Amino acid sequence: MSTVLPAPRAVVEEGLPARVTVFEVGPRDGLQAETDIISAPIKTQLCRRLFAAGSRDLEVTSFVPPMWIPQLADAEEVVAGLEVPEGARAVGLVPNLRGLQRAIDAGIREVSVVVSATESFAQANLNTTRDGAIDRAVEVITAATAQGIPVRGYVSMAFGDPWEGAVDTTAVTEAAAALHAAGSRTIAISDTIGVGTPGHTTAIIGETLAAGIPVDAIALHLHDTYGQSLANVHAALRLGVSEFDSSVGGLGRCPYAKGATGNLATEDLVWMLHGLGIETGLDLRALAATTLWLSRIRNVRPASNVARAFAAAGLDTPDTAQEATLA
């Protein structure tokens, strides 16, 4: 008999989007900074499980040089093992034109690019200047869109920087505007070290809108270092933002940003959204089961509150060893 698990009571709040896109970054941003290297078959199984849980917007890997991110050196092998459901997205992050070509050759048909709102992070993470990163991203966007490949852009360090501290919002909006003008379909304003608060979120999104970027082109990428992610999501929802990045189980952080903890956990985000009566297309039970499955393989405690609560409530998950052989 299946365990009856708790569920959020849906109470609709007027003025919020009826449906939200949850852009799942666990297989890429979630695994790139973990100290253990997950095998390609397990990564592929993770993607399969996320698709089965209803995810239709999934960043599956990164085509950066293996010496930069050895945890994702198996990008081609992971993509080769995927069966992407009809209507779903399998996105690969690319750093430059060479990475774009690798992604295309592997079968990826949508890519993402990263720029920085700060000079220090551009040097540490992107090996170039802030302006150089924007120029390189624009180059990738131009080449990709010419081949009919959509591009998603990230503006990193939009809320704060571990070296520079507070970030000028003008730097954020200028970077976002450059990506949008080049043809990036979505701009993910990114709280890379998790220092944002609801008022700060409202201000940054408000200025991004004022810079001429439409609300349906804005996404929010949040880390939960100080426990503010869900409050920041709610602030963004009130402004009409309807796409949010999250990572199953709260996996991931930025390998170049000291002190940055995991991404906003997908299960925790979905619990709140469903509680607001907002549709996501995602299955909370399947997401939590995926988190617990991967956590047992890695022998770690999941960061997700929902996954831990479901486990305490008796959520049954298949045997880890058996699942590993199925990957």
CSV table of C-alpha atoms in Angstrom, one decimal:
chain,number,residue,atom,x,y,z
A,1,MET,CA,0.0,0.0,0.0
A,2,SER,CA,1.3,3.4,-0.9
A,3,THR,CA,2.1,5.9,1.8
A,4,VAL,CA,-0.3,8.8,2.1
A,5,LEU,CA,2.0,11.8,2.2
A,6,PRO,CA,1.2,15.4,3.2
A,7,ALA,CA,0.3,17.9,0.5
A,8,PRO,CA,0.1,21.7,0.5
A,9,ARG,CA,-3.4,23.1,0.7
A,10,ALA,CA,-3.9,25.3,-2.4
A,11,VAL,CA,-5.0,28.8,-1.5
A,12,VAL,CA,-4.9,31.0,-4.6
A,13,GLU,CA,-3.4,34.5,-4.2
A,14,GLU,CA,-4.8,37.0,-6.6
A,15,GLY,CA,-2.5,38.6,-9.1
A,16,LEU,CA,0.1,35.8,-9.3
A,17,PRO,CA,0.8,33.8,-12.5
A,18,ALA,CA,-1.5,30.8,-12.9
A,19,ARG,CA,1.4,28.6,-14.1
A,20,VAL,CA,5.1,28.7,-13.5
A,21,THR,CA,8.0,27.2,-15.4
A,22,VAL,CA,10.4,25.4,-13.0
A,23,PHE,CA,13.7,25.3,-14.8
A,24,GLU,CA,15.6,22.3,-13.3
A,25,VAL,CA,19.4,22.9,-13.0
A,26,GLY,CA,20.3,19.9,-10.7
A,27,PRO,CA,22.1,17.8,-13.3
A,28,ARG,CA,24.3,20.8,-14.3
A,29,ASP,CA,24.6,23.5,-11.6
A,30,GLY,CA,23.6,21.0,-8.9
A,31,LEU,CA,26.5,18.5,-9.6
A,32,GLN,CA,29.2,20.8,-11.0
A,33,ALA,CA,30.6,21.8,-7.6
A,34,GLU,CA,30.0,18.6,-5.6
A,35,THR,CA,33.3,17.0,-4.4
A,36,ASP,CA,32.3,13.5,-5.6
A,37,ILE,CA,32.1,12.8,-9.3
A,38,ILE,CA,28.9,11.0,-10.2
A,39,SER,CA,29.1,8.5,-13.1
A,40,ALA,CA,27.5,9.3,-16.4
A,41,PRO,CA,25.0,6.4,-16.1
A,42,ILE,CA,23.7,7.8,-12.8
A,43,LYS,CA,23.6,11.3,-14.2
A,44,THR,CA,21.5,10.0,-17.1
A,45,GLN,CA,19.2,8.2,-14.7
A,46,LEU,CA,18.8,11.4,-12.7
A,47,CYS,CA,17.7,13.2,-15.9
A,48,ARG,CA,15.3,10.3,-16.7
A,49,ARG,CA,13.8,10.5,-13.3
A,50,LEU,CA,13.3,14.2,-13.5
A,51,PHE,CA,11.6,13.9,-16.9
A,52,ALA,CA,9.4,11.2,-15.4
A,53,ALA,CA,8.5,13.6,-12.5
A,54,GLY,CA,7.1,16.0,-15.0
A,55,SER,CA,10.1,18.2,-15.7
A,56,ARG,CA,10.0,19.7,-19.2
A,57,ASP,CA,12.7,22.3,-18.7
A,58,LEU,CA,16.0,20.6,-17.8
A,59,GLU,CA,19.6,21.8,-17.9
A,60,VAL,CA,21.4,18.5,-18.4
A,61,THR,CA,25.1,19.3,-18.5
A,62,SER,CA,27.8,21.7,-19.4
A,63,PHE,CA,30.2,21.7,-22.3
A,64,VAL,CA,33.0,23.6,-20.6
A,65,PRO,CA,36.6,22.3,-20.8
A,66,PRO,CA,36.9,19.2,-18.4
A,67,MET,CA,39.9,20.9,-16.6
A,68,TRP,CA,37.5,23.7,-15.5
A,69,ILE,CA,34.6,21.4,-14.3
A,70,PRO,CA,35.8,17.8,-14.1
A,71,GLN,CA,32.5,16.8,-12.6
A,72,LEU,CA,30.9,17.3,-16.0
A,73,ALA,CA,33.7,16.0,-18.2
A,74,ASP,CA,31.3,13.3,-19.5
A,75,ALA,CA,28.8,15.7,-21.1
A,76,GLU,CA,28.6,13.8,-24.4
A,77,GLU,CA,28.1,10.4,-22.7
A,78,VAL,CA,25.3,11.8,-20.6
A,79,VAL,CA,23.5,13.3,-23.6
A,80,ALA,CA,23.9,10.2,-25.6
A,81,GLY,CA,22.0,8.2,-22.9
A,82,LEU,CA,19.1,10.6,-22.8
A,83,GLU,CA,15.6,10.1,-24.3
A,84,VAL,CA,14.0,13.5,-24.2
A,85,PRO,CA,10.2,13.4,-24.0
A,86,GLU,CA,8.3,15.2,-26.7
A,87,GLY,CA,7.8,18.8,-25.8
A,88,ALA,CA,10.7,18.7,-23.2
A,89,ARG,CA,13.9,20.8,-23.3
A,90,ALA,CA,17.4,19.4,-22.7
A,91,VAL,CA,19.7,22.4,-22.3
A,92,GLY,CA,23.4,22.4,-22.3
A,93,LEU,CA,25.5,25.3,-20.9
A,94,VAL,CA,28.3,26.4,-23.2
A,95,PRO,CA,31.2,28.8,-22.5
A,96,ASN,CA,32.2,29.8,-26.0
A,97,LEU,CA,31.9,28.8,-29.7
A,98,ARG,CA,33.9,25.7,-29.2
A,99,GLY,CA,31.5,24.6,-26.5
A,100,LEU,CA,28.6,25.4,-28.7
A,101,GLN,CA,29.9,23.1,-31.4
A,102,ARG,CA,30.5,20.3,-28.9
A,103,ALA,CA,26.9,20.7,-27.7
A,104,ILE,CA,25.5,20.6,-31.2
A,105,ASP,CA,27.6,17.6,-32.1
A,106,ALA,CA,26.3,15.8,-29.0
A,107,GLY,CA,22.7,16.4,-30.1
A,108,ILE,CA,21.8,19.4,-27.9
A,109,ARG,CA,19.3,21.7,-29.4
A,110,GLU,CA,19.1,24.5,-26.8
A,111,VAL,CA,22.0,26.1,-24.9
A,112,SER,CA,22.7,28.5,-22.1
A,113,VAL,CA,25.4,31.1,-21.6
A,114,VAL,CA,26.7,32.9,-18.5
A,115,VAL,CA,27.9,36.5,-18.0
A,116,SER,CA,28.8,38.3,-14.8
A,117,ALA,CA,27.5,41.6,-13.3
A,118,THR,CA,30.9,42.0,-11.7
A,119,GLU,CA,34.5,42.2,-12.8
A,120,SER,CA,35.9,39.9,-10.1
A,121,PHE,CA,33.5,37.0,-10.8
A,122,ALA,CA,34.1,37.3,-14.6
A,123,GLN,CA,37.8,36.9,-14.0
A,124,ALA,CA,37.4,34.0,-11.5
A,125,ASN,CA,34.7,32.1,-13.2
A,126,LEU,CA,34.8,33.0,-16.9
A,127,ASN,CA,38.5,33.7,-17.3
A,128,THR,CA,37.9,37.1,-19.0
A,129,THR,CA,36.7,40.6,-18.2
A,130,ARG,CA,33.1,41.5,-17.5
A,131,ASP,CA,32.8,43.1,-21.0
A,132,GLY,CA,34.7,40.2,-22.5
A,133,ALA,CA,32.2,37.7,-21.1
A,134,ILE,CA,29.3,39.6,-22.6
A,135,ASP,CA,31.0,39.8,-26.0
A,136,ARG,CA,31.7,36.1,-25.9
A,137,ALA,CA,28.1,35.3,-24.9
A,138,VAL,CA,26.7,37.5,-27.7
A,139,GLU,CA,29.0,35.7,-30.1
A,140,VAL,CA,27.5,32.4,-29.0
A,141,ILE,CA,23.9,33.7,-29.1
A,142,THR,CA,24.4,35.0,-32.6
A,143,ALA,CA,25.9,31.7,-33.9
A,144,ALA,CA,23.3,29.6,-32.1
A,145,THR,CA,20.2,31.5,-33.2
A,146,ALA,CA,21.5,31.5,-36.8
A,147,GLN,CA,21.2,27.7,-36.6
A,148,GLY,CA,17.7,27.8,-35.0
A,149,ILE,CA,19.1,27.0,-31.5
A,150,PRO,CA,17.5,28.9,-28.7
A,151,VAL,CA,19.7,30.4,-26.0
A,152,ARG,CA,19.1,31.1,-22.3
A,153,GLY,CA,21.3,33.6,-20.6
A,154,TYR,CA,22.4,33.9,-16.9
A,155,VAL,CA,23.6,37.1,-15.3
A,156,SER,CA,25.6,35.9,-12.4
A,157,MET,CA,26.4,37.8,-9.2
A,158,ALA,CA,23.4,40.0,-9.7
A,159,PHE,CA,22.7,40.4,-6.0
A,160,GLY,CA,26.1,40.4,-4.4
A,161,ASP,CA,29.7,39.4,-5.0
A,162,PRO,CA,32.1,37.7,-2.5
A,163,TRP,CA,35.0,39.9,-3.5
A,164,GLU,CA,33.3,43.2,-4.4
A,165,GLY,CA,30.3,43.2,-2.0
A,166,ALA,CA,27.2,45.1,-3.1
A,167,VAL,CA,26.6,45.1,-6.9
A,168,ASP,CA,25.4,48.1,-8.8
A,169,THR,CA,22.0,47.3,-10.3
A,170,THR,CA,22.9,49.2,-13.5
A,171,ALA,CA,25.6,46.5,-14.1
A,172,VAL,CA,23.0,43.8,-13.9
A,173,THR,CA,20.5,45.5,-16.2
A,174,GLU,CA,23.2,46.4,-18.8
A,175,ALA,CA,24.3,42.8,-18.9
A,176,ALA,CA,20.7,41.5,-19.1
A,177,ALA,CA,19.9,44.0,-21.8
A,178,ALA,CA,22.9,43.0,-23.9
A,179,LEU,CA,21.9,39.3,-23.8
A,180,HIS,CA,18.3,40.2,-24.6
A,181,ALA,CA,19.3,42.4,-27.5
A,182,ALA,CA,21.5,39.6,-28.9
A,183,GLY,CA,18.5,37.3,-29.0
A,184,SER,CA,18.6,35.4,-25.7
A,185,ARG,CA,15.0,34.2,-25.1
A,186,THR,CA,15.3,34.1,-21.3
A,187,ILE,CA,17.5,36.1,-18.9
A,188,ALA,CA,18.0,34.4,-15.5
A,189,ILE,CA,18.9,37.0,-13.0
A,190,SER,CA,21.1,35.1,-10.6
A,191,ASP,CA,21.7,35.4,-6.9
A,192,THR,CA,24.9,33.3,-7.1
A,193,ILE,CA,25.8,33.5,-3.4
A,194,GLY,CA,22.3,33.7,-2.0
A,195,VAL,CA,22.4,37.1,-0.3
A,196,GLY,CA,19.1,38.5,-1.8
A,197,THR,CA,16.1,39.6,0.2
A,198,PRO,CA,12.5,40.2,-1.0
A,199,GLY,CA,12.9,44.0,-1.2
A,200,HIS,CA,16.2,43.6,-3.1
A,201,THR,CA,14.6,41.1,-5.5
A,202,THR,CA,11.7,43.5,-6.1
A,203,ALA,CA,14.2,46.4,-6.8
A,204,ILE,CA,16.4,44.4,-9.2
A,205,ILE,CA,13.4,42.9,-11.2
A,206,GLY,CA,11.8,46.3,-11.3
A,207,GLU,CA,14.9,47.9,-12.8
A,208,THR,CA,15.3,45.1,-15.3
A,209,LEU,CA,11.7,45.6,-16.4
A,210,ALA,CA,12.4,49.4,-16.7
A,211,ALA,CA,15.4,48.6,-18.9
A,212,GLY,CA,13.0,47.2,-21.5
A,213,ILE,CA,13.2,43.5,-20.9
A,214,PRO,CA,9.7,42.0,-20.9
A,215,VAL,CA,8.6,40.1,-17.8
A,216,ASP,CA,8.1,36.9,-19.8
A,217,ALA,CA,11.8,37.0,-20.7
A,218,ILE,CA,12.9,37.2,-17.0
A,219,ALA,CA,13.7,34.2,-14.8
A,220,LEU,CA,15.2,34.1,-11.3
A,221,HIS,CA,18.1,31.8,-10.3
A,222,LEU,CA,18.4,31.6,-6.5
A,223,HIS,CA,20.7,30.1,-4.0
A,224,ASP,CA,19.5,29.5,-0.5
A,225,THR,CA,22.5,30.5,1.6
A,226,TYR,CA,20.6,32.7,4.0
A,227,GLY,CA,17.2,30.9,3.7
A,228,GLN,CA,15.6,33.7,1.6
A,229,SER,CA,14.9,31.9,-1.7
A,230,LEU,CA,11.2,31.2,-1.3
A,231,ALA,CA,10.5,34.7,0.0
A,232,ASN,CA,12.4,36.1,-3.0
A,233,VAL,CA,10.3,33.8,-5.3
A,234,HIS,CA,7.1,35.2,-3.8
A,235,ALA,CA,8.3,38.8,-4.4
A,236,ALA,CA,9.1,38.0,-8.0
A,237,LEU,CA,5.7,36.3,-8.5
A,238,ARG,CA,4.0,39.5,-7.5
A,239,LEU,CA,5.8,41.3,-10.3
A,240,GLY,CA,4.7,38.7,-12.8
A,241,VAL,CA,7.8,36.6,-13.1
A,242,SER,CA,6.9,33.1,-14.0
A,243,GLU,CA,10.1,31.1,-14.5
A,244,PHE,CA,12.4,30.0,-11.6
A,245,ASP,CA,15.5,27.9,-11.5
A,246,SER,CA,15.8,25.2,-8.9
A,247,SER,CA,17.8,22.1,-8.2
A,248,VAL,CA,16.4,18.8,-7.1
A,249,GLY,CA,17.3,18.1,-3.5
A,250,GLY,CA,18.9,21.6,-3.2
A,251,LEU,CA,22.0,20.3,-5.0
A,252,GLY,CA,24.8,22.6,-6.0
A,253,ARG,CA,26.5,25.8,-5.4
A,254,CYS,CA,29.0,27.9,-7.3
A,255,PRO,CA,32.6,26.4,-7.3
A,256,TYR,CA,34.1,29.9,-7.6
A,257,ALA,CA,31.9,31.7,-5.0
A,258,LYS,CA,33.1,31.1,-1.5
A,259,GLY,CA,30.3,30.6,1.0
A,260,ALA,CA,27.6,29.9,-1.6
A,261,THR,CA,25.4,27.0,-0.6
A,262,GLY,CA,23.0,25.0,-2.5
A,263,ASN,CA,20.4,26.1,-5.0
A,264,LEU,CA,16.8,26.5,-4.1
A,265,ALA,CA,15.5,22.9,-3.8
A,266,THR,CA,13.0,22.0,-6.5
A,267,GLU,CA,10.7,20.2,-4.1
A,268,ASP,CA,10.5,23.1,-1.7
A,269,LEU,CA,9.7,25.5,-4.5
A,270,VAL,CA,7.0,23.3,-5.9
A,271,TRP,CA,5.5,22.8,-2.4
A,272,MET,CA,5.1,26.6,-2.2
A,273,LEU,CA,3.8,27.1,-5.7
A,274,HIS,CA,1.2,24.3,-5.4
A,275,GLY,CA,0.2,25.9,-2.1
A,276,LEU,CA,-0.5,29.1,-4.0
A,277,GLY,CA,-2.6,27.2,-6.5
A,278,ILE,CA,0.0,27.7,-9.2
A,279,GLU,CA,0.4,24.9,-11.8
A,280,THR,CA,3.9,23.4,-12.4
A,281,GLY,CA,3.3,20.0,-14.0
A,282,LEU,CA,5.6,18.5,-11.4
A,283,ASP,CA,5.0,15.5,-9.1
A,284,LEU,CA,6.2,16.3,-5.6
A,285,ARG,CA,6.4,12.6,-4.6
A,286,ALA,CA,8.5,11.7,-7.6
A,287,LEU,CA,10.8,14.6,-7.0
A,288,ALA,CA,11.3,13.7,-3.4
A,289,ALA,CA,11.9,10.1,-4.3
A,290,THR,CA,14.6,11.2,-6.8
A,291,THR,CA,16.3,13.2,-4.1
A,292,LEU,CA,16.3,10.4,-1.6
A,293,TRP,CA,17.5,7.9,-4.3
A,294,LEU,CA,20.5,10.1,-5.3
A,295,SER,CA,21.3,11.0,-1.6
A,296,ARG,CA,21.6,7.4,-0.7
A,297,ILE,CA,23.9,6.7,-3.7
A,298,ARG,CA,26.0,9.7,-2.6
A,299,ASN,CA,25.7,8.9,1.1
A,300,VAL,CA,24.7,12.4,2.0
A,301,ARG,CA,21.8,14.1,3.8
A,302,PRO,CA,19.5,15.9,1.3
A,303,ALA,CA,19.2,19.7,1.8
A,304,SER,CA,15.5,19.7,0.7
A,305,ASN,CA,13.0,20.2,3.5
A,306,VAL,CA,10.3,18.5,1.6
A,307,ALA,CA,12.4,15.4,0.8
A,308,ARG,CA,13.4,15.0,4.4
A,309,ALA,CA,9.8,15.5,5.6
A,310,PHE,CA,8.5,12.9,3.1
A,311,ALA,CA,11.2,10.5,4.2
A,312,ALA,CA,10.1,10.9,7.8
A,313,ALA,CA,6.5,10.4,6.7
A,314,GLY,CA,7.4,7.1,5.2
A,315,LEU,CA,8.0,7.7,1.5
A,316,ASP,CA,9.0,4.4,0.0
A,317,THR,CA,11.9,4.5,-2.6
A,318,PRO,CA,13.4,1.6,-4.5
A,319,ASP,CA,16.6,0.0,-3.3
A,320,THR,CA,19.6,2.1,-4.2
A,321,ALA,CA,21.7,-0.7,-5.4
A,322,GLN,CA,19.0,-2.0,-7.7
A,323,GLU,CA,18.4,1.5,-9.1
A,324,ALA,CA,22.1,2.0,-9.7
A,325,THR,CA,22.1,-1.2,-11.9
A,326,LEU,CA,19.2,0.3,-13.9
A,327,ALA,CA,21.0,3.5,-14.7
